[in-house]
PDB file of C-alpha atoms and ligand atoms in Angstrom:
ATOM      1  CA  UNK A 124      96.163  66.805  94.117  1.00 80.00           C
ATOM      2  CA  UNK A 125      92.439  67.503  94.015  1.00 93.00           C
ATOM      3  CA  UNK A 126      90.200  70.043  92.810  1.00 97.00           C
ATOM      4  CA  UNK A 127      88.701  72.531  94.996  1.00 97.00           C
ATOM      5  CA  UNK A 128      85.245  73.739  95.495  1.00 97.00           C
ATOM      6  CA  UNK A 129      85.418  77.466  93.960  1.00 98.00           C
ATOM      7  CA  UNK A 130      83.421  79.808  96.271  1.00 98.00           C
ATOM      8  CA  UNK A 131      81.308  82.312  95.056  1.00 98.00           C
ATOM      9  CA  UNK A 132      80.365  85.790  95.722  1.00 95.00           C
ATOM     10  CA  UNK A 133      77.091  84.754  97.932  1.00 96.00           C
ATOM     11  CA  UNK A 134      79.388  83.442 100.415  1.00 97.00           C
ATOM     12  CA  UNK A 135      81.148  86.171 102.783  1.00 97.00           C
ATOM     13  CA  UNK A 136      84.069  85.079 102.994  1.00 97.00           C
ATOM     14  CA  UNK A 137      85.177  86.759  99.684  1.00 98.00           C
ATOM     15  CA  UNK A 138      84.618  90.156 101.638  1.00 98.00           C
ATOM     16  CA  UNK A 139      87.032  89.357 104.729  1.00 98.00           C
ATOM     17  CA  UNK A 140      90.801  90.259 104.773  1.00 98.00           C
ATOM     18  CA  UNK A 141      93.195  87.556 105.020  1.00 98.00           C
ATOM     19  CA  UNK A 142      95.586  86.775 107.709  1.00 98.00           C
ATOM     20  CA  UNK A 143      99.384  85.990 106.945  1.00 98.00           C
ATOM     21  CA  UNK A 144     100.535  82.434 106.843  1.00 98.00           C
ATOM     22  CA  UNK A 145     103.478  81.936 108.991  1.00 97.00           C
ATOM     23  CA  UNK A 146     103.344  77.567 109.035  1.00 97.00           C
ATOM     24  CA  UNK A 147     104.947  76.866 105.543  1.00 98.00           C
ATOM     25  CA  UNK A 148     104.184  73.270 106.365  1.00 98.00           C
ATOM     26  CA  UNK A 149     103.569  70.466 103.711  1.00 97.00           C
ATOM     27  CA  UNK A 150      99.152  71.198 103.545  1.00 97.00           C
ATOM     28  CA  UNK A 151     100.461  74.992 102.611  1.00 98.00           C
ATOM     29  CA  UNK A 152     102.241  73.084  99.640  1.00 98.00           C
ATOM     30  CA  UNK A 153      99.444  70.766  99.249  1.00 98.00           C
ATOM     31  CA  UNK A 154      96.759  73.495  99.113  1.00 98.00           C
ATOM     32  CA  UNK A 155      98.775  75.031  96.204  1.00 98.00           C
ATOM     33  CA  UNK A 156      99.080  72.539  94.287  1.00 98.00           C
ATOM     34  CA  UNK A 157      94.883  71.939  94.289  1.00 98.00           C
ATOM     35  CA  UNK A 158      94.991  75.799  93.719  1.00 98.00           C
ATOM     36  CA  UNK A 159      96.854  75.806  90.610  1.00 98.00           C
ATOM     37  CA  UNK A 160      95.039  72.529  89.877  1.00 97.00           C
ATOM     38  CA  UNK A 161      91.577  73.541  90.201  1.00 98.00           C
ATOM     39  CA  UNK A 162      92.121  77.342  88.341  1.00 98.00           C
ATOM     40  CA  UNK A 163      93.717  74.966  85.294  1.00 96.00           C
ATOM     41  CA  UNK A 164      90.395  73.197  85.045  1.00 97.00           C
ATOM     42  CA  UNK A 165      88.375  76.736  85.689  1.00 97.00           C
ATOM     43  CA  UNK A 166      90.232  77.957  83.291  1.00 96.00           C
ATOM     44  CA  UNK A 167      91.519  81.271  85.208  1.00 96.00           C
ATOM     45  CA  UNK A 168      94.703  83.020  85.154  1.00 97.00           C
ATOM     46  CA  UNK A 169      95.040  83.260  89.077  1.00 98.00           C
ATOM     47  CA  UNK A 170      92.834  82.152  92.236  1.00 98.00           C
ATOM     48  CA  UNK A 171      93.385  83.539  95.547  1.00 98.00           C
ATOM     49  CA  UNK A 172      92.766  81.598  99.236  1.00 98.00           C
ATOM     50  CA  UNK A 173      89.376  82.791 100.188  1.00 98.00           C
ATOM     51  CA  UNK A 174      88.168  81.352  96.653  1.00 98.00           C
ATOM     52  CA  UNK A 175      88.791  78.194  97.795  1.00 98.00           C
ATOM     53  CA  UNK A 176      87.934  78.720 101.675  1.00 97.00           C
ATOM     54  CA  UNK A 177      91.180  79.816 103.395  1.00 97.00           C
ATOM     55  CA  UNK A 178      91.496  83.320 104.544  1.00 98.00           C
ATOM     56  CA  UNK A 179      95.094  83.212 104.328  1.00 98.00           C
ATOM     57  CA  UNK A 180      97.696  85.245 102.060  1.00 98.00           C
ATOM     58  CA  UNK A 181      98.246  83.072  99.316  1.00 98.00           C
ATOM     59  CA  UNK A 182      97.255  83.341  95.781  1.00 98.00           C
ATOM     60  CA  UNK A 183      98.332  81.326  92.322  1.00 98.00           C
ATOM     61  CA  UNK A 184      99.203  82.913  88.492  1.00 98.00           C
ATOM     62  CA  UNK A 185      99.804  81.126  85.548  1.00 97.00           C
ATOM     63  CA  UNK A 186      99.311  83.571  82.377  1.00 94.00           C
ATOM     64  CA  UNK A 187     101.428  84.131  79.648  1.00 95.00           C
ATOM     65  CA  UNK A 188     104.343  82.261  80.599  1.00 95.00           C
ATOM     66  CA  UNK A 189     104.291  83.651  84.793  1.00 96.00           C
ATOM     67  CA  UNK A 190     103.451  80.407  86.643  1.00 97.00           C
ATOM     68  CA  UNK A 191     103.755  81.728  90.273  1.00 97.00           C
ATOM     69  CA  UNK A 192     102.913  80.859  93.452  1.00 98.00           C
ATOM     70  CA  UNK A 193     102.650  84.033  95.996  1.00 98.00           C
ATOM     71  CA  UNK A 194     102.818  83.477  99.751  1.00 98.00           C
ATOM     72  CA  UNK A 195     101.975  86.831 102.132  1.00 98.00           C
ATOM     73  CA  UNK A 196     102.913  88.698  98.693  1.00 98.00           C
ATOM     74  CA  UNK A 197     103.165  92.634  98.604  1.00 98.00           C
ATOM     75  CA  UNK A 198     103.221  94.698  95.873  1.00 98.00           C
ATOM     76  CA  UNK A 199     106.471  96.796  96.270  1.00 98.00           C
ATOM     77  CA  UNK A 200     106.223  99.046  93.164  1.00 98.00           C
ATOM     78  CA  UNK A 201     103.736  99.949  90.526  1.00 98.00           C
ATOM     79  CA  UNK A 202     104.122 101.851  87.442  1.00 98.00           C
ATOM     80  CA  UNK A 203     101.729 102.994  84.162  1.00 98.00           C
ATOM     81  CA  UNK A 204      98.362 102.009  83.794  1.00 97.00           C
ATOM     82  CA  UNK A 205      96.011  99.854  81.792  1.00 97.00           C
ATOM     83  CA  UNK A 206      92.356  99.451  81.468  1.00 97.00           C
ATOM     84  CA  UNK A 207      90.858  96.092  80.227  1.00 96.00           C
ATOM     85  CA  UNK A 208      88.331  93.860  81.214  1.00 97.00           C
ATOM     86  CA  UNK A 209      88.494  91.577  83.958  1.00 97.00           C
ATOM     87  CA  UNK A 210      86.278  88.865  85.481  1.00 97.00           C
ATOM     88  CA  UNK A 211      86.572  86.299  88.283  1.00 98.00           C
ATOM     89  CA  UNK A 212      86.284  82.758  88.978  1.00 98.00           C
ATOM     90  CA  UNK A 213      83.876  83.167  91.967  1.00 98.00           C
ATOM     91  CA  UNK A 214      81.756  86.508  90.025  1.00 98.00           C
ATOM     92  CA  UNK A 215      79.013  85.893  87.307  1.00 97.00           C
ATOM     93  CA  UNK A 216      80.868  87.134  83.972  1.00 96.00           C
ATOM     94  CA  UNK A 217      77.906  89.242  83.482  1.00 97.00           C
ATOM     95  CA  UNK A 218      79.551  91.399  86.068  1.00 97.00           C
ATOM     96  CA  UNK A 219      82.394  91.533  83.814  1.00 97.00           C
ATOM     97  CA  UNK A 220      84.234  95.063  83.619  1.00 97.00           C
ATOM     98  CA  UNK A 221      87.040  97.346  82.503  1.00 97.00           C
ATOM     99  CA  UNK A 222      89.062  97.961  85.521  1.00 98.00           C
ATOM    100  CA  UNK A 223      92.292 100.419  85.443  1.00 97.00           C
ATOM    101  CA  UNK A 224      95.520  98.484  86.506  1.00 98.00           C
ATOM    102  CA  UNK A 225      99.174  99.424  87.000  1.00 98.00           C
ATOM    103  CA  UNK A 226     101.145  98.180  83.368  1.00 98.00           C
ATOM    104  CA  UNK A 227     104.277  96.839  85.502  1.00 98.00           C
ATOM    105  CA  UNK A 228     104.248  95.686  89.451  1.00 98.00           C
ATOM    106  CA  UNK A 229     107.077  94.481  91.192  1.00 98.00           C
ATOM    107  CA  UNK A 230     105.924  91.803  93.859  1.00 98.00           C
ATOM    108  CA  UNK A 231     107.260  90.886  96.807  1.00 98.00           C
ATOM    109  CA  UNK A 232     106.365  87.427  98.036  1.00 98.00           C
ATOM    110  CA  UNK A 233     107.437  83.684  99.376  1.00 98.00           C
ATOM    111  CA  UNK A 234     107.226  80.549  97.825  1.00 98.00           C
ATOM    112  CA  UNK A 235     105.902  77.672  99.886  1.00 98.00           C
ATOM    113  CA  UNK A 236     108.607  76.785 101.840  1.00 98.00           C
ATOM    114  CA  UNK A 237     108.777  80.423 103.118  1.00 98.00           C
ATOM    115  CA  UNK A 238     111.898  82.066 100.488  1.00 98.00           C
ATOM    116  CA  UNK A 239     111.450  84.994  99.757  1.00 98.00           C
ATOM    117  CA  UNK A 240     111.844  86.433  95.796  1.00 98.00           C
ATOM    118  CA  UNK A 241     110.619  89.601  94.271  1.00 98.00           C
ATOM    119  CA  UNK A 242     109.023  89.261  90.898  1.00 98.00           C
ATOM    120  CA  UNK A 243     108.689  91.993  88.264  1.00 98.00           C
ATOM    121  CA  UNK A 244     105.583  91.777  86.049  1.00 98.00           C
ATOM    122  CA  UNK A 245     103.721  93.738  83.206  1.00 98.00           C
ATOM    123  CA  UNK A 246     100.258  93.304  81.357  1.00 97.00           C
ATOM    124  CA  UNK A 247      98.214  90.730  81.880  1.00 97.00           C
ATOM    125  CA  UNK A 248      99.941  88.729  84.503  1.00 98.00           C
ATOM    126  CA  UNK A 249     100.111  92.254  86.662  1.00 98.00           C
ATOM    127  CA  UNK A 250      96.651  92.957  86.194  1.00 98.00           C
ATOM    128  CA  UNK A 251      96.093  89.319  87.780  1.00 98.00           C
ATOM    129  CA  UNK A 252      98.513  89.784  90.452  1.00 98.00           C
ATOM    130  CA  UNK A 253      96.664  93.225  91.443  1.00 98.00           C
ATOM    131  CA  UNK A 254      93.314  91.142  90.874  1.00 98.00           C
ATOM    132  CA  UNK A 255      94.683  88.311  93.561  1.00 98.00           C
ATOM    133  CA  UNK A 256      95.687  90.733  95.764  1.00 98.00           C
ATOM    134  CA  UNK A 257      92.909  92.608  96.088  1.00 98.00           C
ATOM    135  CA  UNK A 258      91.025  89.305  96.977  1.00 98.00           C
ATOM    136  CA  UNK A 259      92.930  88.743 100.071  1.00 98.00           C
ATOM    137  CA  UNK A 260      91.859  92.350 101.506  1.00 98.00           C
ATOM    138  CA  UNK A 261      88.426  91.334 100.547  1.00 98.00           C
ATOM    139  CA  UNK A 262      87.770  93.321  97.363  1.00 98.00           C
ATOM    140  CA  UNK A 263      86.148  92.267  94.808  1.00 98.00           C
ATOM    141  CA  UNK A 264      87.309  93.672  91.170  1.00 98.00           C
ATOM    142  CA  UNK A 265      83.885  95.451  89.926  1.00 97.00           C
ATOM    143  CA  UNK A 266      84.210  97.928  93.203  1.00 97.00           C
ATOM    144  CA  UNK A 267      87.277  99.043  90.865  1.00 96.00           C
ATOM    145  CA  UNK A 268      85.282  99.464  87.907  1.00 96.00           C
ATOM    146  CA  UNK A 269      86.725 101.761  85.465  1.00 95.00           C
ATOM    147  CA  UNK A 270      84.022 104.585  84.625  1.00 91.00           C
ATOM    148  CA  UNK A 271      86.227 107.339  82.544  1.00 86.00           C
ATOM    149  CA  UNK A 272      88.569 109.660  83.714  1.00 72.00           C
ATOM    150  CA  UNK A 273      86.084 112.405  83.656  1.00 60.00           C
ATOM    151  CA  UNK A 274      83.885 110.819  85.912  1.00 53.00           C
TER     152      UNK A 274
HETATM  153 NI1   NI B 498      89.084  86.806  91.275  1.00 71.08          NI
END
């Protein structure tokens, strides 16, 4: 396993939408495990491919208890909301922000060997999945910031 390079929001490759992964080959397990390896020692509670240089559909979680790995995931259902602050790995936390989340998500996803699961989640670890997501369309979370409902 080895720690990845963690790119950041000067680099364009954070705006482009990944493509799915269809080789579940031993590098797409290998490239996971430096994932999870290399958010452990940043200290984040997901990272998503382009972070780390591959526009592909993969992203890692590991908050509150939900260590999972997410392969061309989808989310399938959403329901409630919740604002709260988020930040990213490859964003300044000065650009830190209250963004307005779904409470529960139901993913839809495979693990690296290319099974598929479905995953229901709620709170913080479905505000991160919604985060990781968003990163492999190429969106970064402040476009989402939450201003008020009356604005
Ligand atoms: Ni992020």
């Amino acid at each position: 396993m080895a720690i990845r390079k963690i790119f950041q929001e000067d680099n364009e490759i954070l705006f482009k939408r990944c493509r799915e992964v269809s080789i579940f080959d031993e590098k797409l397990g290998e490239l996971l495990d430096d994932m999870f390896e290399t958010m452990l020692k940043a200290d984040g509670v997901g990272l998503a491919g382009p972070q780390v240089g591959y526009l592909r559909r993969i992203a890692v979680i590991d908050c509150e208890g939900e260590k999972l790995e997410l392969v061309n995931p989808q989310i399938i259902a959403a329901d409630g909301e919740q604002i709260d602050e988020e930040g990213c790995l490859s964003v300044d936390s000065s650009k830190n922000c209250e963004v307005l989340r779904p409470y529960k998500v139901t993913v839809r996803a495979q693990d690296r060997k290319g099974e598929r699961f479905e995953k229901t989640l709620t709170g913080l670890p479905a505000r991160a999945v919604c985060h990781e997501l968003d990163h492999l369309e190429g969106i970064l979370f402040y476009t989402r910031k939450y201003e008020g409902k009356n604005k």
